[in-house]
XYZ file of C-alpha atoms in Angstrom:
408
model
C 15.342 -21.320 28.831
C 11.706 -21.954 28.721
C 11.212 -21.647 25.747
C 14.076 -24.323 24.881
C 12.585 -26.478 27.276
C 8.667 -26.132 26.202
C 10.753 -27.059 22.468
C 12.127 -30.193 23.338
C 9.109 -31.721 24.943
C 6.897 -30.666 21.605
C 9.712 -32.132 19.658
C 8.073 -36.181 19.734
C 4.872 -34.556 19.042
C 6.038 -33.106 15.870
C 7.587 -35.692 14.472
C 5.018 -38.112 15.205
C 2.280 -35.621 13.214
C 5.021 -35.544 10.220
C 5.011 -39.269 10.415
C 1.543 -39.339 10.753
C 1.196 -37.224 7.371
C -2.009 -35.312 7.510
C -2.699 -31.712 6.976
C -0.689 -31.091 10.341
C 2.118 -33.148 9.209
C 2.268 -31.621 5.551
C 2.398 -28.264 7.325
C 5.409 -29.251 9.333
C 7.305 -31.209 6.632
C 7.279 -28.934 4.380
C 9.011 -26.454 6.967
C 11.231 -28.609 8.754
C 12.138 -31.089 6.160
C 13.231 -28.536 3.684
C 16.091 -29.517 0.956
C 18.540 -26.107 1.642
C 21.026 -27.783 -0.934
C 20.211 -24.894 -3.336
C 21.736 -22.418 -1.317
C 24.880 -20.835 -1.907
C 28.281 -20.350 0.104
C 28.812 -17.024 -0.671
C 27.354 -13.517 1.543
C 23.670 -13.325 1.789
C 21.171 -10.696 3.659
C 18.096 -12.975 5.640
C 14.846 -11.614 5.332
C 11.939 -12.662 7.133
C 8.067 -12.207 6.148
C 5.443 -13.814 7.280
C 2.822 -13.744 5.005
C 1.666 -11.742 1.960
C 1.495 -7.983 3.504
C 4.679 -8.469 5.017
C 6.256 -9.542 1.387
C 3.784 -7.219 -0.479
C 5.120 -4.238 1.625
C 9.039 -5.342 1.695
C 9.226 -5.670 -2.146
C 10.547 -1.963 -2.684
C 13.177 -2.773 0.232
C 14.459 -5.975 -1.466
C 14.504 -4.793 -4.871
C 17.151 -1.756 -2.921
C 19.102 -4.320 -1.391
C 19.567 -6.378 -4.316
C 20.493 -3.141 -6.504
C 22.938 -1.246 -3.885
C 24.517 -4.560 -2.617
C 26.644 -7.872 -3.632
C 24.588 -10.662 -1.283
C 22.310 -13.040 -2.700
C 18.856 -12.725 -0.593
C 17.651 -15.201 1.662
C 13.565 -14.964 1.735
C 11.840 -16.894 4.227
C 7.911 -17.134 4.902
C 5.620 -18.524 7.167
C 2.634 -19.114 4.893
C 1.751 -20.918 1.899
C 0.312 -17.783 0.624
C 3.144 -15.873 1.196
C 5.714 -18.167 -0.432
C 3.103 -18.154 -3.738
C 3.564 -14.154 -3.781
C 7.248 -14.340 -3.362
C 7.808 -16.566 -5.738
C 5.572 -14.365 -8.232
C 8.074 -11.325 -7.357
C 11.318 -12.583 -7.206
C 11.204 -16.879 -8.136
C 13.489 -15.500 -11.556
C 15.702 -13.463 -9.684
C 19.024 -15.752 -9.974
C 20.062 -13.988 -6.727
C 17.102 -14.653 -4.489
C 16.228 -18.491 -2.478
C 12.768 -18.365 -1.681
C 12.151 -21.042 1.256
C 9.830 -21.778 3.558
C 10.523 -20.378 7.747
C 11.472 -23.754 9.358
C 10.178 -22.583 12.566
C 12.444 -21.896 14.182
C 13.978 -24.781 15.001
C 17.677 -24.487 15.972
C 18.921 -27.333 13.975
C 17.561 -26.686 10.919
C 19.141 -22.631 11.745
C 22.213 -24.118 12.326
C 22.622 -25.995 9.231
C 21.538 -23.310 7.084
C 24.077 -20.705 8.788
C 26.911 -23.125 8.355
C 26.414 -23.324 4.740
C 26.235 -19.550 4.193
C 28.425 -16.312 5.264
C 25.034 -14.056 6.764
C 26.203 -10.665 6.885
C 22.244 -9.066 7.840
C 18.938 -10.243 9.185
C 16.258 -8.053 9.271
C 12.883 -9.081 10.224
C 9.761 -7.499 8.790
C 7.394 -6.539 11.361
C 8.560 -7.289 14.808
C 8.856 -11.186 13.820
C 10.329 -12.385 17.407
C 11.673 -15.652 17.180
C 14.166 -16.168 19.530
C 16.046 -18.446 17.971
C 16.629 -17.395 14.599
C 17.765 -14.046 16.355
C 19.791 -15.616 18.854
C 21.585 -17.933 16.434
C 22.289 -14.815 13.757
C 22.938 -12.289 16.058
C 26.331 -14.549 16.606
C 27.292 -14.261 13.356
C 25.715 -10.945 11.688
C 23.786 -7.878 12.665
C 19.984 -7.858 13.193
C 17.494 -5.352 12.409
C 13.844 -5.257 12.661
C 12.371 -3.010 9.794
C 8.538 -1.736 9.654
C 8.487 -2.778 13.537
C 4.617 -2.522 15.065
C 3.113 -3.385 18.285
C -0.482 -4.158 18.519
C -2.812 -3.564 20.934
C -2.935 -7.350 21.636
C 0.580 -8.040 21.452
C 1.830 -5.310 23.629
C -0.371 -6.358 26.755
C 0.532 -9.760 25.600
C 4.993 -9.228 25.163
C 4.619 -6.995 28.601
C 3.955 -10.595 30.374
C 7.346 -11.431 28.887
C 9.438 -8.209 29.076
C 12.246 -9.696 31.323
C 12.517 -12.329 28.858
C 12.496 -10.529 25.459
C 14.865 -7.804 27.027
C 17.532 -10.937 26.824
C 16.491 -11.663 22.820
C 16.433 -7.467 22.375
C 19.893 -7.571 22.780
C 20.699 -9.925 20.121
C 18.985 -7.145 17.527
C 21.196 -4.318 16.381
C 18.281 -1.517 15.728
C 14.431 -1.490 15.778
C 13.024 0.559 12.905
C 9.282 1.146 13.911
C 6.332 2.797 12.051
C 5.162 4.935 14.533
C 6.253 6.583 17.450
C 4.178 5.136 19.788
C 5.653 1.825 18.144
C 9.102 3.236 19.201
C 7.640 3.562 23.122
C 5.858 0.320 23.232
C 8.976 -1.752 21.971
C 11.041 0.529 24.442
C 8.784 -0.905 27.285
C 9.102 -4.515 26.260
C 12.412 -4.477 27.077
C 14.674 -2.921 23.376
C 17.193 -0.335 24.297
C 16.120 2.990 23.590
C 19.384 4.442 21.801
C 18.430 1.076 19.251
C 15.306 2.571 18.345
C 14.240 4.819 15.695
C 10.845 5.953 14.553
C 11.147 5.497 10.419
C 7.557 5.564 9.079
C 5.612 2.714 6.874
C 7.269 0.796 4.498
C 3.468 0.510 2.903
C 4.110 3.897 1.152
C 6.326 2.356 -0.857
C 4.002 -0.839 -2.559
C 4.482 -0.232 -5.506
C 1.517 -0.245 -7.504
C 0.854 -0.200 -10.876
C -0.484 3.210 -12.675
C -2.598 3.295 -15.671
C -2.843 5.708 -18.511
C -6.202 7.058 -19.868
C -6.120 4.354 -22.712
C -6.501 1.672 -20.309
C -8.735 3.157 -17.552
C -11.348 4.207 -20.600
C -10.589 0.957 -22.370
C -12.262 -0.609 -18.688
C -14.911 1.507 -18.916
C -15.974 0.149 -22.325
C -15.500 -3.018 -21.565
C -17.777 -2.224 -18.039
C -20.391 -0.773 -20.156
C -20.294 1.970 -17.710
C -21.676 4.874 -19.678
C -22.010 7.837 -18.017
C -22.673 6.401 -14.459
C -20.937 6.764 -11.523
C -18.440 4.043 -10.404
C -19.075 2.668 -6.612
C -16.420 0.059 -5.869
C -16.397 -2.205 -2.631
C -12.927 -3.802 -2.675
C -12.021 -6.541 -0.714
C -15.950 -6.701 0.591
C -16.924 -9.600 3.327
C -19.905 -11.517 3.911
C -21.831 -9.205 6.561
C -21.409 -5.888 4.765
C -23.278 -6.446 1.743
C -26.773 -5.250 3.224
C -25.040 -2.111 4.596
C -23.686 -1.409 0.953
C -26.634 -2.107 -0.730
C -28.811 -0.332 1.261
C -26.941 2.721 0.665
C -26.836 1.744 -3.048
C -30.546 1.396 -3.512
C -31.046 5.331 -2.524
C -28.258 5.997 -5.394
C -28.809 7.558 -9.022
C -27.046 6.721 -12.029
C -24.462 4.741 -10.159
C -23.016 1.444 -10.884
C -22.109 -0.873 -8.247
C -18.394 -3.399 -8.809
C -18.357 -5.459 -5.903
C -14.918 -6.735 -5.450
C -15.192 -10.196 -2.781
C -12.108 -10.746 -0.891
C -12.921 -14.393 -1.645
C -14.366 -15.151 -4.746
C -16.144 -17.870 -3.761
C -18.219 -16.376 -2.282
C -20.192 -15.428 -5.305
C -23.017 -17.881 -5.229
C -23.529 -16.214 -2.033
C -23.587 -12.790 -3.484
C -25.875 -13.408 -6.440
C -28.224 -14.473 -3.946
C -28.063 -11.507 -1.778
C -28.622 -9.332 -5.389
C -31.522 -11.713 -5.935
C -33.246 -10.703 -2.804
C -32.263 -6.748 -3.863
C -33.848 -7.413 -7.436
C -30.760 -6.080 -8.513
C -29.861 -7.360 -12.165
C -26.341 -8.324 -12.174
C -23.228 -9.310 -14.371
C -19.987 -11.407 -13.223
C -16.769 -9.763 -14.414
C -15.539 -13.165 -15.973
C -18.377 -13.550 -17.958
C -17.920 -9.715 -19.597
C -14.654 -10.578 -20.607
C -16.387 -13.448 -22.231
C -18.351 -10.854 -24.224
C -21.419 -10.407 -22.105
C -22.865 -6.412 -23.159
C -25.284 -6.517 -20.860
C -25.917 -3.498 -18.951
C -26.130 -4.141 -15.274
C -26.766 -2.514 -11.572
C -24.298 -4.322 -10.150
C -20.897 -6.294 -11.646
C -19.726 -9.489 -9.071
C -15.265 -9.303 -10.081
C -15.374 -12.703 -9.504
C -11.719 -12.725 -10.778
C -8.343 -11.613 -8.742
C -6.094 -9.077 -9.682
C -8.504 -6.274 -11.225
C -9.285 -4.467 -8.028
C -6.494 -1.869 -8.464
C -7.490 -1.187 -11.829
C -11.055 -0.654 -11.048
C -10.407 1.640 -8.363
C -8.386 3.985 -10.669
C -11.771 4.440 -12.620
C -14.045 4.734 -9.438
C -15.672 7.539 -8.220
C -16.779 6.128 -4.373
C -14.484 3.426 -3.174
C -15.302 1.725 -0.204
C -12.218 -0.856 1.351
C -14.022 -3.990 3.024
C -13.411 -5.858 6.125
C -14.280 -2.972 8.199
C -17.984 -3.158 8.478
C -17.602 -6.424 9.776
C -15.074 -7.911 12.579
C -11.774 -8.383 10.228
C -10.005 -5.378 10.889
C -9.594 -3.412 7.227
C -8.010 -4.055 3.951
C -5.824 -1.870 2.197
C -6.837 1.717 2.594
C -3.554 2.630 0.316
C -5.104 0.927 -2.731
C -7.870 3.148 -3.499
C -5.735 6.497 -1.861
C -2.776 5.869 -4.172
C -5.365 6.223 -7.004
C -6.459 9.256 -5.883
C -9.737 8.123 -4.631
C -10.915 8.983 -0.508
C -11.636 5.806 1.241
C -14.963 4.952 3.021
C -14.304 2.399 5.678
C -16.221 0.719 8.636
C -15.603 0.931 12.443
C -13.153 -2.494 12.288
C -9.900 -0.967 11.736
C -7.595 -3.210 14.088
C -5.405 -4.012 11.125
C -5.154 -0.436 9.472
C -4.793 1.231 12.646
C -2.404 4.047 12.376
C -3.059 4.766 8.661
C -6.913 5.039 8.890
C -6.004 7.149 12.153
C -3.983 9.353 10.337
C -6.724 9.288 7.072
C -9.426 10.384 9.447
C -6.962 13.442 10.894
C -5.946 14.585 7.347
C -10.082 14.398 6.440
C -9.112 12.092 3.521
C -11.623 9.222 4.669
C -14.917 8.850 6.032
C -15.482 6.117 8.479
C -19.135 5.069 7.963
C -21.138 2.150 10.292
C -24.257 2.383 8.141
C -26.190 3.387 5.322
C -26.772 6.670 6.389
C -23.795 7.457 7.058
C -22.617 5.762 3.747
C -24.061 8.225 1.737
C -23.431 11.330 3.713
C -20.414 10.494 3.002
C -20.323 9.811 -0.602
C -21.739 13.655 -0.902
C -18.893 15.001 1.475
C -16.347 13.445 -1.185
C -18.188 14.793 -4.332
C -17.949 18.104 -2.888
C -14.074 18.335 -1.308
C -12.514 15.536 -3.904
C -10.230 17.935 -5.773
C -8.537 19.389 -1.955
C -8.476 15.189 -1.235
C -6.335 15.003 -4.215
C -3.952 17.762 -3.149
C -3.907 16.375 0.387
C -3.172 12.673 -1.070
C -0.461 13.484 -2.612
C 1.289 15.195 0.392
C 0.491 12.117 2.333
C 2.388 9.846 -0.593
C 5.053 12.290 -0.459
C 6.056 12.690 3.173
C 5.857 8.853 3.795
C 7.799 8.039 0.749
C 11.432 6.699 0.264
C 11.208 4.467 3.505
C 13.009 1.475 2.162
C 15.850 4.482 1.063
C 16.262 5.154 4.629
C 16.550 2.160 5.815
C 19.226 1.236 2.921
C 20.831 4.107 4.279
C 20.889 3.099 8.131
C 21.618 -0.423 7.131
C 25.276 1.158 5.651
C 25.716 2.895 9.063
C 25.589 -0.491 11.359
């Protein structure tokens, strides 16, 4: 009821920042002023990201769905971001509407429901908006897939348990990653005989491999000679001392630094400047720059998989620094053990269970960095082995859940 209520007295506020028509106002047009004309009267299954992980990590699950059953597939995101990657996966797909999430407003839910026979909703990630659940558990069944409860959002739901106990019931199972997932959701107010511990649909990203051709074809192209490949993927302002530090004590080691934003490369080069490292930009190699380097700046996007299939030390950023971690299944899928910082809030249970398997170091500064790096040149052949029984043991999550979802 509060929540209704707390909706209706924002609702003037809204409208007047639509009307008003600056960045606030685009945000909410373009999510409550949607044109849901395109969408089809025939059976559908609702799915609902919000953002790029969540779409990244659900794209085995929806390719299932749309092989095993008849529904179109309604996608709905929360961020610009994540409605770019979605349409890059599945805009072509006749059967898949892509639309923004029109936050949950009831009207706009109501509307779109009327026009379509939903049969499933299943929310990626423990997306509670009451709403949208209350309105299609009416109608269909509910399921939460890849469910997860932080740290911060369990102390912060346990506030609200009576309430979300009410919204809980609306939601036919919870599929969680973990088992202490399973627990927290439990004590939030989800019936336990609803609940089922599943594992991480992030196994199953699927990633592209690439043969020897390619992977030496890089290496020409890096001018990498006979040097060892050090990759920092998805690096952040704040760890690049740390990393090169550790790199200045290296031999016959070349140093890709990956930038999770690649504008950020101005600020880079100057860093390197300081270092009196020589460096190269990736963009201006494929240009035809032969220069050999220390260091190469990828100041493009899309390449970091690709390098980390010919690295040697991979090193996943946002962890030195307050962010919380990257992915850690990037460089592990590619057979490569992950160094990583102390800031692990977002990778929590997979760099927990990386750490237990001894398939990742986690490092807080240069020292450490490259007691590290000699740890993995000694064990990385039993890393490979032990990879590969992580892969296999967590795969064929979004075949489970295609097989529970039959069962409701």
């Amino acid at each position: 009821m509060f929540y209704q209520i707390l909706r209706i007295l924002l609702q003037p506020f809204i409208y007047l920042l639509i009307l008003l028509n600056g960045k606030k106002g685009q945000f909410l047009k373009k999510r409550l002023k949607q044109d849901f004309s395109n969408l089809k009267s025939g059976e559908y299954i609702w799915v609902h990201c919000s953002s790029v992980g969540e779409i990244n990590l659900s794209e085995t699950l929806i390719k299932k769905l749309l092989e095993t059953r008849n529904e179109r597939v309604l996608l709905t995101l929360f961020t610009d971001t994540g409605i770019g990657v979605a349409r890059d996966k599945f805009g072509k797909n006749e059967r898949v509407d892509i639309y923004y999430f029109p936050l949950d407003d009831k009207r706009v839910l109501k509307s779109i429901l009327k026009k379509i026979k939903l049969n499933l909703l299943i929310l990626v990630e423990t997306e509670i908006w009451p709403n949208l659940i209350n309105q299609c558990g009416k109608l269909s069944k509910v399921i939460v897939v890849n469910g997860r409860i932080s740290d911060r959002s369990f102390k912060r739901y346990k506030k609200l348990s009576g309430y979300l106990k009410t919204i809980f019931l609306n939601i036919d199972r919870f599929f969680m990653q973990t088992e202490q997932d399973s627990l927290r959701i439990v004590e939030i107010g989800a019936e336990a005989k609803r609940v089922e511990t599943l594992g991480n649909l992030k196994f199953d990203i699927s990633f592209q491999k690439y043969d020897e051709i390619e992977k030496e074809q890089l290496r020409e192209l890096l001018n990498i000679d006979k040097r060892r490949v050090f990759t920092a993927g998805s690096s952040r302002t704040g760890e690049y001392e740390v990393l090169l530090d550790t790199f200045k004590s290296m031999k016959d080691t070349l140093l890709i630094l990956v930038p999770r934003h690649i504008e950020r490369t101005p600020q880079i080069e100057k860093i390197l400047g300081e270092y009196g490292f020589s460096y190269s930009k990736y963009s201006e190699i494929e240009k035809g720059n032969t220069l050999k380097s220390d260091v190469i700046i990828v100041d493009k996007i899309g390449v970091l998989r690709k390098i980390y299939s010919i690295s040697d030390i991979a090193f996943v950023g946002g962890t030195l620094v307050n962010i919380g971690g990257h992915s850690l299944l990037e460089p592990l899928f590619y057979g490569k053990t992950p160094i990583f910082g102390p800031y692990l809030q977002n990778v929590k249970e997979i760099s927990k269970e990386i750490l237990e398997l001894n398939l990742g170091y986690k490092v807080s500064n240069s020292k450490e960095f490259l007691e590290a790096i000699e740890k993995i040149e000694l064990h990385q052949k039993d890393s490979q082995e032990k990879i590969e029984e992580l892969f296999h043991k967590n795969s064929k999550i979004a075949n489970k859940i295609i097989e529970k979802i039959k069962k409701l």
